[in-house]
Coordinates of N, CA and C in Angstrom, one line a residue:
X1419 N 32.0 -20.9 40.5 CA 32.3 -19.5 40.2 C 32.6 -19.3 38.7
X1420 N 32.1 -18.1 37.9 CA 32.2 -17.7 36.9 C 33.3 -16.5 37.0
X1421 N 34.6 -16.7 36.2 CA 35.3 -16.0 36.0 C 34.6 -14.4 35.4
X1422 N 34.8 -14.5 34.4 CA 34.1 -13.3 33.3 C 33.3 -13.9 32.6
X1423 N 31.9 -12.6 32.8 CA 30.6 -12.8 32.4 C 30.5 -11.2 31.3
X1424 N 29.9 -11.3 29.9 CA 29.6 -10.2 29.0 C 28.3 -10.4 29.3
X1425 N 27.7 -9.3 29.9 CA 26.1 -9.1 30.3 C 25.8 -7.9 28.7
X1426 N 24.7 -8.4 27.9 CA 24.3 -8.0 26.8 C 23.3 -7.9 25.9
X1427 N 23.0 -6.3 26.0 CA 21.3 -5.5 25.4 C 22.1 -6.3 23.8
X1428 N 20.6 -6.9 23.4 CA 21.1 -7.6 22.2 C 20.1 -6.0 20.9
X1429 N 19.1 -6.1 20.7 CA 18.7 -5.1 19.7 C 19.1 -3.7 20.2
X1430 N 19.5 -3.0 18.9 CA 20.0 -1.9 19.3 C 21.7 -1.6 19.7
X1431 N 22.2 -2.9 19.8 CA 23.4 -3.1 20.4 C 24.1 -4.1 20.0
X1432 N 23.9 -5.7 19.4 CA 24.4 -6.0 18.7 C 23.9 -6.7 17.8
X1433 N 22.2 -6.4 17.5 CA 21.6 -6.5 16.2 C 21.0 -5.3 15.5
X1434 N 20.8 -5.2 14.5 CA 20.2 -3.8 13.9 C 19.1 -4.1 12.8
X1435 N 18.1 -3.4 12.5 CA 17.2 -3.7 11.6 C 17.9 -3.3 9.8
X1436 N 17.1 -4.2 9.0 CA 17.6 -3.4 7.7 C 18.2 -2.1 7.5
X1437 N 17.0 -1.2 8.2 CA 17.4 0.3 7.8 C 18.4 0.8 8.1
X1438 N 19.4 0.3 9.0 CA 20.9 0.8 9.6 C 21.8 0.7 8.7
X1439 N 21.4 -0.4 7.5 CA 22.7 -0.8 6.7 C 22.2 -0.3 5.7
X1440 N 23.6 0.3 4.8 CA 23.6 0.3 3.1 C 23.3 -0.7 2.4
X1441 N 23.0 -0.5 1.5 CA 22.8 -1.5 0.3 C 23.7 -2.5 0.1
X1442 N 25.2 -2.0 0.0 CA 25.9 -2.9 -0.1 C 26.5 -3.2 1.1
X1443 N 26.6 -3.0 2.4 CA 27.0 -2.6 3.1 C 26.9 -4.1 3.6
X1444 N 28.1 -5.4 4.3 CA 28.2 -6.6 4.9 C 27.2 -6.7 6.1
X1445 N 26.3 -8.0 5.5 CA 25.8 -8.1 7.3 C 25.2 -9.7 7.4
X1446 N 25.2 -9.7 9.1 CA 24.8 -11.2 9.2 C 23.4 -11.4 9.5
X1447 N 22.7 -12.3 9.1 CA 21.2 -12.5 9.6 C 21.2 -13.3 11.3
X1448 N 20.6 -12.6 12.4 CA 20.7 -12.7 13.8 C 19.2 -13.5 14.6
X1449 N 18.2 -12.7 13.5 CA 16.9 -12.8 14.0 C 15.9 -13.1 12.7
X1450 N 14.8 -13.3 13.2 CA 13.9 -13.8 12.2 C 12.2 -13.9 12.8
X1451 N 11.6 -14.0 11.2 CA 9.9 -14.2 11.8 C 9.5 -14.5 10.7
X1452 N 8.7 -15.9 10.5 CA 7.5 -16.7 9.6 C 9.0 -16.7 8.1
X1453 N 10.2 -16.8 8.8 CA 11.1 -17.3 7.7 C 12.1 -16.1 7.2
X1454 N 11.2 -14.8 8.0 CA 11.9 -13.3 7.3 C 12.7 -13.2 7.9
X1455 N 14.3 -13.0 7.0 CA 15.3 -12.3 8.6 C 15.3 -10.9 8.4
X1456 N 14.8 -10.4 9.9 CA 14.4 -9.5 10.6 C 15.6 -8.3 10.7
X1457 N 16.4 -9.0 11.2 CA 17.9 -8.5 12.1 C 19.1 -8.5 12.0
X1458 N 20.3 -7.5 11.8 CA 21.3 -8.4 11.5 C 22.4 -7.9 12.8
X1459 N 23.8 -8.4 12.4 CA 24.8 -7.9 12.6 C 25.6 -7.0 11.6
X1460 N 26.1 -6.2 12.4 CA 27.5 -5.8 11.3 C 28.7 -6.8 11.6
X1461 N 29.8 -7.3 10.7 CA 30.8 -7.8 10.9 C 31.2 -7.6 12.0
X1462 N 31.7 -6.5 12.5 CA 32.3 -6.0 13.8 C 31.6 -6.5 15.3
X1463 N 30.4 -6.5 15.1 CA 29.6 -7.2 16.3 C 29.6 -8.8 15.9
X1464 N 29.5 -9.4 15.1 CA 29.5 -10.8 14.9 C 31.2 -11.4 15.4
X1465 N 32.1 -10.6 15.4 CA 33.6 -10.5 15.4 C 33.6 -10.9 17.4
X1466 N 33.0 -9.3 17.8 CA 33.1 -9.5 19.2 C 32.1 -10.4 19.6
X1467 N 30.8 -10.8 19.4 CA 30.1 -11.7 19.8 C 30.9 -13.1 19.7
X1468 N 31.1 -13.7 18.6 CA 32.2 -14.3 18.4 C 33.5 -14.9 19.6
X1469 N 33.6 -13.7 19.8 CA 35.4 -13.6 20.9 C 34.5 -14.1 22.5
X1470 N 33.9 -13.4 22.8 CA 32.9 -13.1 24.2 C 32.5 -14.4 24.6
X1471 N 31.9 -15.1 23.2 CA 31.0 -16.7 23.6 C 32.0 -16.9 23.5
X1472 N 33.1 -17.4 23.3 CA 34.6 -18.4 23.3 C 35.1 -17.9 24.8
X1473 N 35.4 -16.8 24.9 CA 36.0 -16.8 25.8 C 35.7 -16.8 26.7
X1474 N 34.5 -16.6 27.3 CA 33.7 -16.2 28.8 C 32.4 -16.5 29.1
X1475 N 31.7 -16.3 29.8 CA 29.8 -16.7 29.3 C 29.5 -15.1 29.4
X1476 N 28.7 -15.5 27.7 CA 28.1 -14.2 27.5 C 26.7 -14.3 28.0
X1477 N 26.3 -13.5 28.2 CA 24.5 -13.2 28.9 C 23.9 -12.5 28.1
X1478 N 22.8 -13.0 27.0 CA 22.2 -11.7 26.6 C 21.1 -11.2 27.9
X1479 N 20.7 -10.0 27.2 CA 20.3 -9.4 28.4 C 18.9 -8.3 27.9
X1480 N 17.7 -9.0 27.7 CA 16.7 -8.2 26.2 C 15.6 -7.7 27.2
X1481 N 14.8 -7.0 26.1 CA 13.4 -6.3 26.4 C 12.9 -7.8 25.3
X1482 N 13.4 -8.4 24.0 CA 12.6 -9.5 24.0 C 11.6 -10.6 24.8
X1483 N 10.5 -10.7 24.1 CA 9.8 -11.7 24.9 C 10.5 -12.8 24.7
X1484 N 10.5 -14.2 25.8 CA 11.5 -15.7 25.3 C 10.7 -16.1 24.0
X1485 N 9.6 -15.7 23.2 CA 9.4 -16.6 22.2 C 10.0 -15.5 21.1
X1486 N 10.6 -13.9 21.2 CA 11.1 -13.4 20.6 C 12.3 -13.5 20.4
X1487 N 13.0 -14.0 21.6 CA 14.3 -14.3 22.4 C 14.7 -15.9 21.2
X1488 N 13.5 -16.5 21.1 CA 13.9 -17.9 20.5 C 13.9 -17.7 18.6
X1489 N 13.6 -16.2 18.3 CA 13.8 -16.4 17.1 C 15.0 -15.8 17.0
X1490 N 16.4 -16.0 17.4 CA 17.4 -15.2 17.6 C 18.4 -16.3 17.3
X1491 N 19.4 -16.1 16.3 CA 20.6 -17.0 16.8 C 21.7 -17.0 17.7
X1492 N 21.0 -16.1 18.8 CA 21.9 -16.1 20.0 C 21.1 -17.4 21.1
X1493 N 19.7 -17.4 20.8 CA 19.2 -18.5 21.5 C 19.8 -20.1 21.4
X1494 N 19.9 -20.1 19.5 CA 20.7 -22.0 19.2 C 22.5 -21.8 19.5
X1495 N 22.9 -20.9 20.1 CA 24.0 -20.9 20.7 C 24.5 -21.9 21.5
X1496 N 25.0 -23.0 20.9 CA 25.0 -24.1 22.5 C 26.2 -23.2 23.6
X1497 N 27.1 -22.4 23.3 CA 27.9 -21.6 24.0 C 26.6 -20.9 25.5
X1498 N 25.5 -20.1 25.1 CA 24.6 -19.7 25.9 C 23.7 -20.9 26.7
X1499 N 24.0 -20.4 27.8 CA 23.4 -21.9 29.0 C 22.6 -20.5 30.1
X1500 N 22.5 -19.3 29.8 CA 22.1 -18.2 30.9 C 21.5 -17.1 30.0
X1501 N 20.2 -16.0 30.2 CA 20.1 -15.6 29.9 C 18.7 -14.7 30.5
X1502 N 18.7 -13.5 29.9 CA 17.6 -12.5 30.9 C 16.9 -12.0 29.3
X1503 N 15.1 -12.3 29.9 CA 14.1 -11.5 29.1 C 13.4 -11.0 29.2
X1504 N 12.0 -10.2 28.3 CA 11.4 -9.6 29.4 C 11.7 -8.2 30.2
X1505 N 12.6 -7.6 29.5 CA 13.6 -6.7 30.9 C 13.8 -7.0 32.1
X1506 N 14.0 -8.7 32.0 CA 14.6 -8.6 33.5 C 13.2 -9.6 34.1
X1507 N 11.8 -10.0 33.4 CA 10.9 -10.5 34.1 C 11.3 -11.7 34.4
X1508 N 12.0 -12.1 33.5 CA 12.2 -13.9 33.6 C 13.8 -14.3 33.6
X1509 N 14.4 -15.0 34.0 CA 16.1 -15.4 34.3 C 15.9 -16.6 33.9
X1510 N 16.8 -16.9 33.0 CA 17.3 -18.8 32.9 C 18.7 -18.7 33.2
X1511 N 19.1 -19.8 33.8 CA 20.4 -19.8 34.4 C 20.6 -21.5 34.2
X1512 N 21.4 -22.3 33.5 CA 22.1 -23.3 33.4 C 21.2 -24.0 32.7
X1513 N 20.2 -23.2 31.3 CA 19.1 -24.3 30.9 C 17.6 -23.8 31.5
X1514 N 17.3 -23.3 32.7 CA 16.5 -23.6 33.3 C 15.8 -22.2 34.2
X1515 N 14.5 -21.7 33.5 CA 13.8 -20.8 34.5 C 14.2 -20.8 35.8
X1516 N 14.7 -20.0 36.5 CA 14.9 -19.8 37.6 C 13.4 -19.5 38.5
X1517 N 13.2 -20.0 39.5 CA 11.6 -20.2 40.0 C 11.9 -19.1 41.0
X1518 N 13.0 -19.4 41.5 CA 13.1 -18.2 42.5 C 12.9 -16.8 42.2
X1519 N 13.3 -16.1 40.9 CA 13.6 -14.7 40.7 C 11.8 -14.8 40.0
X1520 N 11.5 -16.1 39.4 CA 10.4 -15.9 38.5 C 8.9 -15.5 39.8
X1521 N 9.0 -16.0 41.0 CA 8.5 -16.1 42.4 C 8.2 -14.5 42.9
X1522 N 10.0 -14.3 43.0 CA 9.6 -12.9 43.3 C 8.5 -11.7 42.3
X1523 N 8.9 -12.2 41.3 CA 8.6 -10.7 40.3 C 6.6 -11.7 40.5
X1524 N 6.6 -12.2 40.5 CA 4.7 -12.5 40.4 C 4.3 -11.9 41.9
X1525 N 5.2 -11.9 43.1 CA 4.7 -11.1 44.1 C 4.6 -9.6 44.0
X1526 N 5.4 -9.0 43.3 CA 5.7 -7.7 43.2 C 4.6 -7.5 42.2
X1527 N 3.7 -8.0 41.5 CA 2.8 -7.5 40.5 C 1.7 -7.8 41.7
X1528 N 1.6 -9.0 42.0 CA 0.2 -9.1 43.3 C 0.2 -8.1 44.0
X1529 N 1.6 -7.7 44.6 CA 1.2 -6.3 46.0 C 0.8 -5.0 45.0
X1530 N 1.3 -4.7 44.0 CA 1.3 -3.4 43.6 C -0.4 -3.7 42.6
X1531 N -0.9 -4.6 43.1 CA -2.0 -5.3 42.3 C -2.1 -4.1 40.2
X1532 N -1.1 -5.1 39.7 CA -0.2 -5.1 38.3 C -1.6 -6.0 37.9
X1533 N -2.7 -5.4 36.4 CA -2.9 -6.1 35.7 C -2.7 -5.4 34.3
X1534 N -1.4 -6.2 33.6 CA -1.2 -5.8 32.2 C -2.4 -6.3 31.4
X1535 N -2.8 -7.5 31.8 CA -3.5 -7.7 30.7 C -5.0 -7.2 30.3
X1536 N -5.4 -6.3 31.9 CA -6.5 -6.1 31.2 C -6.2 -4.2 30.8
X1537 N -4.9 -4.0 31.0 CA -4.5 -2.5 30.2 C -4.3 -2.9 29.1
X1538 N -4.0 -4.0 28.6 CA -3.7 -4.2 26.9 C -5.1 -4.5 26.3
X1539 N -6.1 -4.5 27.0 CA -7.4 -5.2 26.2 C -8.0 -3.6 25.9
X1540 N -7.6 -2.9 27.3 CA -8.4 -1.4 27.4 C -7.8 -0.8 26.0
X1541 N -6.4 -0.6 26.0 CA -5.5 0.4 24.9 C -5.8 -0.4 23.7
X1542 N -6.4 -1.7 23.6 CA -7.1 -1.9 21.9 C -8.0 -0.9 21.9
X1543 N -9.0 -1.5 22.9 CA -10.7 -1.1 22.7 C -10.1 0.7 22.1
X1544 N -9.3 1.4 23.0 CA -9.1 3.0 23.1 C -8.5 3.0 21.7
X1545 N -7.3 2.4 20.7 CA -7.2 3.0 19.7 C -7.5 1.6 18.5
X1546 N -8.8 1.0 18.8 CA -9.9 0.2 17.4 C -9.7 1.1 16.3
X1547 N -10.6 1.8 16.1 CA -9.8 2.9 15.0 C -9.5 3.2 14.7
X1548 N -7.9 2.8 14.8 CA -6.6 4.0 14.2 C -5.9 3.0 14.0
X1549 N -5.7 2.1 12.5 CA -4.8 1.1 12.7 C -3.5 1.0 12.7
X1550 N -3.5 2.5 12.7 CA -1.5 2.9 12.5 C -1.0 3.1 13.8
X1551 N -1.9 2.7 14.6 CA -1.4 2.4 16.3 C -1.4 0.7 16.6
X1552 N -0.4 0.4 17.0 CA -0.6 -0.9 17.2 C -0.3 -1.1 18.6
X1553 N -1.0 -2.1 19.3 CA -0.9 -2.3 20.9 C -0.4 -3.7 21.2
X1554 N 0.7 -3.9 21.8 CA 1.5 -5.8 21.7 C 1.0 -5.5 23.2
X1555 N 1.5 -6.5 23.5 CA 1.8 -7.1 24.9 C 3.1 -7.8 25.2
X1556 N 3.4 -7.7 25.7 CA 5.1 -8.4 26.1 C 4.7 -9.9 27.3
X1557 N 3.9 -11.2 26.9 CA 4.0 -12.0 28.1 C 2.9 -11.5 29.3
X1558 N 2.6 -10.3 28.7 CA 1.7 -9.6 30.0 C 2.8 -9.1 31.1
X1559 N 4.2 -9.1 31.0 CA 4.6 -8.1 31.5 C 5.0 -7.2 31.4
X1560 N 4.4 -6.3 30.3 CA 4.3 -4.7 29.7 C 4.0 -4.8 29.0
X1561 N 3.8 -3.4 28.1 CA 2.8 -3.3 27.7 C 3.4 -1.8 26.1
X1562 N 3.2 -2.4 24.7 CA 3.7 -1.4 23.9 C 3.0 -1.2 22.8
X1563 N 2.9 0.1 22.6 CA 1.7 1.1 21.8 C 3.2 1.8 20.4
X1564 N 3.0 1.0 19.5 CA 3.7 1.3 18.4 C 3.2 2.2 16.8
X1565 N 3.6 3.1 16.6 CA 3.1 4.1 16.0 C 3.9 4.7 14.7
X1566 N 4.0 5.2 14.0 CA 4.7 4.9 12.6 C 5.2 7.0 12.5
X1567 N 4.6 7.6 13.4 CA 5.5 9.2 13.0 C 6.5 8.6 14.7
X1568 N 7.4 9.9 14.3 CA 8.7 9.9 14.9 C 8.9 11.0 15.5
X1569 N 8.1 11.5 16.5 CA 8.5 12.5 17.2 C 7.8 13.4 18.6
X1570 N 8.6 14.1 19.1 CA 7.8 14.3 21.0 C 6.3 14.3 20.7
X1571 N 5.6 14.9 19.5 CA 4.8 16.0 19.6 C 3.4 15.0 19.5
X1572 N 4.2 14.0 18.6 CA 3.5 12.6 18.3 C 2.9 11.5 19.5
X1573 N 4.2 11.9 20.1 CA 4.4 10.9 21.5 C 3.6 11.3 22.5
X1574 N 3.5 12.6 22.7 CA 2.7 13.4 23.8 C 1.6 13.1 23.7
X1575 N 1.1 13.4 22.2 CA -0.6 13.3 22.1 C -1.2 11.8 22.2
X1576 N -0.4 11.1 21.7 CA -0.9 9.4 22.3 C -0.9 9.3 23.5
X1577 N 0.1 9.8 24.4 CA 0.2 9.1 25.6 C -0.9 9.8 26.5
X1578 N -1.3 11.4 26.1 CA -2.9 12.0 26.8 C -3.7 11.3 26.5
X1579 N -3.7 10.5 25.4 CA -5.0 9.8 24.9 C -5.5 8.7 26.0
X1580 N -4.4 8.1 26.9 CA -4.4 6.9 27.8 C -4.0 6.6 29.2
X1581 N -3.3 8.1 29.5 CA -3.0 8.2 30.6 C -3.7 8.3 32.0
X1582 N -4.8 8.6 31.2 CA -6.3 8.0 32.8 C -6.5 6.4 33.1
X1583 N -5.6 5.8 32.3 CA -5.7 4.4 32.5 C -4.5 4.1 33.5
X1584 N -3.7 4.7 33.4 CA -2.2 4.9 34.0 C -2.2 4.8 35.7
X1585 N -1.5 4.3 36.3 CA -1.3 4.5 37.8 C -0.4 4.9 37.6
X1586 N 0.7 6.3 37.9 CA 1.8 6.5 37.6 C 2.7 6.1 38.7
X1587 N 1.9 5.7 40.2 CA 2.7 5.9 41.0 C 3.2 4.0 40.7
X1588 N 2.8 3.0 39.6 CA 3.3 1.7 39.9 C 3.6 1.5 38.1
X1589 N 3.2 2.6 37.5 CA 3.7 2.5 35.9 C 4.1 3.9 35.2
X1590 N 5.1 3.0 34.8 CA 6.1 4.3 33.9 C 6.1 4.3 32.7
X1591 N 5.8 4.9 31.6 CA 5.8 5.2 30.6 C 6.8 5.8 29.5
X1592 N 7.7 4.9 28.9 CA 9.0 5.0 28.0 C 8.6 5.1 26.9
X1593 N 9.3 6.2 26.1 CA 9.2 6.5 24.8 C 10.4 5.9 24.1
X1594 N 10.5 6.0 22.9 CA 11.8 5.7 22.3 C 11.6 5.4 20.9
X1595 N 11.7 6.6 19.9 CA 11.5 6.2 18.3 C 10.0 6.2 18.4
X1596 N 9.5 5.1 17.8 CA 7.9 5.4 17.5 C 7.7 3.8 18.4
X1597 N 7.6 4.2 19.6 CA 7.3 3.4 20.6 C 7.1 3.6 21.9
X1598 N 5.7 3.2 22.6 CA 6.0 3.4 23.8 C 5.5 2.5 24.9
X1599 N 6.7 2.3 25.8 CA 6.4 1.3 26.7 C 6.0 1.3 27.9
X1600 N 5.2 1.1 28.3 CA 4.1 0.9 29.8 C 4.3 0.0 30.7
X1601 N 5.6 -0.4 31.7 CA 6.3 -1.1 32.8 C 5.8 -0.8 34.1
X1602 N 5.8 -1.8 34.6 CA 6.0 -2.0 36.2 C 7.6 -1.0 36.5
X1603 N 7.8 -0.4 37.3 CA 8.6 0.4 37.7 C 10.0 -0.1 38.4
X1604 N 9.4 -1.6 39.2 CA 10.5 -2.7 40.2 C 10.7 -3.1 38.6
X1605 N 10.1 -3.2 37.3 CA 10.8 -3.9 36.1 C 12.0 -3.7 35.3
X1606 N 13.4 -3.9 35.5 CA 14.3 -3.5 35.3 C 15.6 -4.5 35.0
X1607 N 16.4 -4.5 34.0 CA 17.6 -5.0 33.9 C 18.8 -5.2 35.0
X1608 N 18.6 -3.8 35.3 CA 19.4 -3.8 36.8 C 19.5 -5.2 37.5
X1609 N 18.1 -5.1 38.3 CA 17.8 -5.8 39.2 C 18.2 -7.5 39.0
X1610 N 17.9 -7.7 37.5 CA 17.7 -9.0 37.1 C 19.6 -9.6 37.1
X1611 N 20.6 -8.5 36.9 CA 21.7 -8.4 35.9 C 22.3 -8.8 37.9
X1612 N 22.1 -7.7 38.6 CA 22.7 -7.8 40.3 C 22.2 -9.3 40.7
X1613 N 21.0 -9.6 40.3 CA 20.7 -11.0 41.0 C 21.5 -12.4 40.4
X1614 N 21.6 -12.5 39.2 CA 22.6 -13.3 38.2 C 24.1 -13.3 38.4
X1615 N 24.2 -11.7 38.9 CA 26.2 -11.7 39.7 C 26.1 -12.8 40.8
X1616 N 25.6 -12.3 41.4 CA 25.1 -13.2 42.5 C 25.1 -14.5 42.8
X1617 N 24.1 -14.9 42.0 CA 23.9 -16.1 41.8 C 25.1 -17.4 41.6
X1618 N 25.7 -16.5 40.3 CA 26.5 -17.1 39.5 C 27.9 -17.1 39.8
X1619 N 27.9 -16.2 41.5 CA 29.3 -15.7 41.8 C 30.2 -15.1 40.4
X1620 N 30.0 -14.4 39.8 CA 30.9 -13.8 39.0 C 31.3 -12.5 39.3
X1621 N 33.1 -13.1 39.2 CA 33.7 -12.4 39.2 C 33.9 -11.0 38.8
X1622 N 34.1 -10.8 37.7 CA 34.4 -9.9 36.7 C 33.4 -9.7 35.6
X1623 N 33.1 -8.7 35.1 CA 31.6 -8.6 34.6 C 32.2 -7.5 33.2
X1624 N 31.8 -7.9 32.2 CA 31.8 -6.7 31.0 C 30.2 -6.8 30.4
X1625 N 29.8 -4.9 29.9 CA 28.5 -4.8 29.7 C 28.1 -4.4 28.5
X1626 N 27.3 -4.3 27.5 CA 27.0 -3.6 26.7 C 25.7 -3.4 26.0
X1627 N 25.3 -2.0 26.2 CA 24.1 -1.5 26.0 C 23.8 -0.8 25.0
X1628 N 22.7 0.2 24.7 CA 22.2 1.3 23.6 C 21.4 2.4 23.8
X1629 N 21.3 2.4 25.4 CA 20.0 3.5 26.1 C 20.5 3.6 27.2
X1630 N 20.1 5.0 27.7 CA 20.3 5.3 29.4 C 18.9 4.7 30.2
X1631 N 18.3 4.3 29.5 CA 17.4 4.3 30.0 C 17.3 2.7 30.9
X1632 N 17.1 2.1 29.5 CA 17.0 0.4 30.2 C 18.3 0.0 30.2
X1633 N 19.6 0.0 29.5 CA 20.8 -0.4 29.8 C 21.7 0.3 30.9
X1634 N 21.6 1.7 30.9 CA 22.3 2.6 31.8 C 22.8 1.6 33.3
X1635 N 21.4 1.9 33.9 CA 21.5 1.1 35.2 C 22.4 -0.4 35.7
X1636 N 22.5 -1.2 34.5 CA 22.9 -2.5 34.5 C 24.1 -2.3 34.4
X1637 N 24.5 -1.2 33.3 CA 26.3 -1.3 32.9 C 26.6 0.0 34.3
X1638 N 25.9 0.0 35.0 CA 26.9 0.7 36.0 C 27.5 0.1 36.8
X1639 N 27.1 -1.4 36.7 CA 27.3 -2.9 37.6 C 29.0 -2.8 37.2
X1640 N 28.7 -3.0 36.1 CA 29.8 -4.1 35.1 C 31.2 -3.5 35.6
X1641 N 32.4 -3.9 35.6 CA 33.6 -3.6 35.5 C 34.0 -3.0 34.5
X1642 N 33.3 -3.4 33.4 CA 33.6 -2.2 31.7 C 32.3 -2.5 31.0
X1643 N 32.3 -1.5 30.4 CA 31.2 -1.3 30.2 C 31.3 -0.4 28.0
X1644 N 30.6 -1.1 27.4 CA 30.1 -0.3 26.1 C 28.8 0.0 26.2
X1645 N 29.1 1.8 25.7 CA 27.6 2.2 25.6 C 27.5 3.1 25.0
X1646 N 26.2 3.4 24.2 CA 25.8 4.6 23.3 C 24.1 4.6 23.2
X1647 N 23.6 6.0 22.6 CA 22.2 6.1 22.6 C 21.6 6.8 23.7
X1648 N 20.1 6.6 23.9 CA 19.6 7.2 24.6 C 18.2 6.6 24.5
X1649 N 17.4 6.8 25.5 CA 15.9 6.7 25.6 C 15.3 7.9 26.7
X1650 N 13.8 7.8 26.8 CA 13.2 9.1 27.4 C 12.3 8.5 28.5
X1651 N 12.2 9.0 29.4 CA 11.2 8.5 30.7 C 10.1 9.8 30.6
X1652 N 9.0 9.7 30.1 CA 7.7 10.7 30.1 C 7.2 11.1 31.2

């Protein structure tokens, strides 16, 4: 049994990009790519991150993909032995992919017959010419169309651009900033976050998020809970 577990949205919550901080303003490097660090902390979250790993097992808990997840120094954590990515696609628990949660979620794409990958090949071919739209893939299990204006008006007209590709009744479409993400609908933190109580028999649970959207659900679990922000369901 796990006493106290901190279940935790790491971007947006306790990493931030350059643009959040002043110039002079203290911060710690968290994340990284081809050598750049990406991400930081402010003192104040490196303080409580800090307290949480010493004192209890913290969980991060990301929309990172695990090879995004591995450019993190919450990954070389030897304190972290558990963790959720993916939103929830994939669980490691003591080291080790969990086969069982990894089992379930490949049936739940088979019945709802889920192919991300050939929606991420379509939404290139659809915006080849516009290279200020960019189309990732998450692992193949979702799917995000990233865009450089900031606003509904912006978001609307992309998403008519693609939404005959859409099943809506097995995919949801999340906006947020100049981003938008294309999920399986069973794809959720929740689910991943209840299955890990579970598992892990834990006790007592503290949460912390930065959206109603993908965090909301998860910190309703928790016993306490930090939260701020917001995201939009289209």
């Amino acid at each position: 049994m796990i006493k106290i577990a901190m279940f935790s949205d790491l971007d947006g919550s306790m990493i931030y990009g350059k643009d959040k901080f002043t110039q002079d303003e203290e911060k710690i490097a968290m994340s990284w790519l081809n050598g750049e660090n990406l991400m930081f902390s402010t003192k104040a979250q490196h303080n409580i991150y800090s307290l949480f790993k010493e004192s209890c097992e913290y969980i991060p808990v990301t929309a990172r993909s695990k090879k995004n997840f591995f450019n993190t120094h919450f990954s070389k954590d030897k304190h972290l032995k558990h963790y959720v990515v993916s939103l929830g696609a994939e669980i490691t628990i003591h080291n080790e992919v969990d086969e069982e949660w990894s089992q379930n979620i490949k049936n739940l794409y088979e019945k709802y017959n889920i192919n991300l990958s050939l929606l991420f090949e379509q939404l290139k071919n659809l915006f080849k010419n516009e290279k200020h739209i960019k189309i990732e893939t998450n692992d193949d299990f979702f799917v995000k169309i990233k865009y450089p204006k900031s606003n509904k008006e912006e978001t609307l007209k992309i998403v008519k651009r693609f939404e005959h590709l859409i099943d809506r009744e097995v995919l949801d479409i999340v906006s947020q900033k100049k981003k938008i993400v294309i999920k399986p609908f069973f794809l959720n933190k929740e689910e991943a976050v209840k299955y890990m109580i579970k598992k892990l028999n834990i006790e007592t649970t503290i949460g912390i998020g930065d959206n109603h959207y993908y965090d909301g659900p998860f910190l309703e679990l928790m016993d306490f809970k930090l939260f701020h922000e917001k995201m939009d369901l289209i």
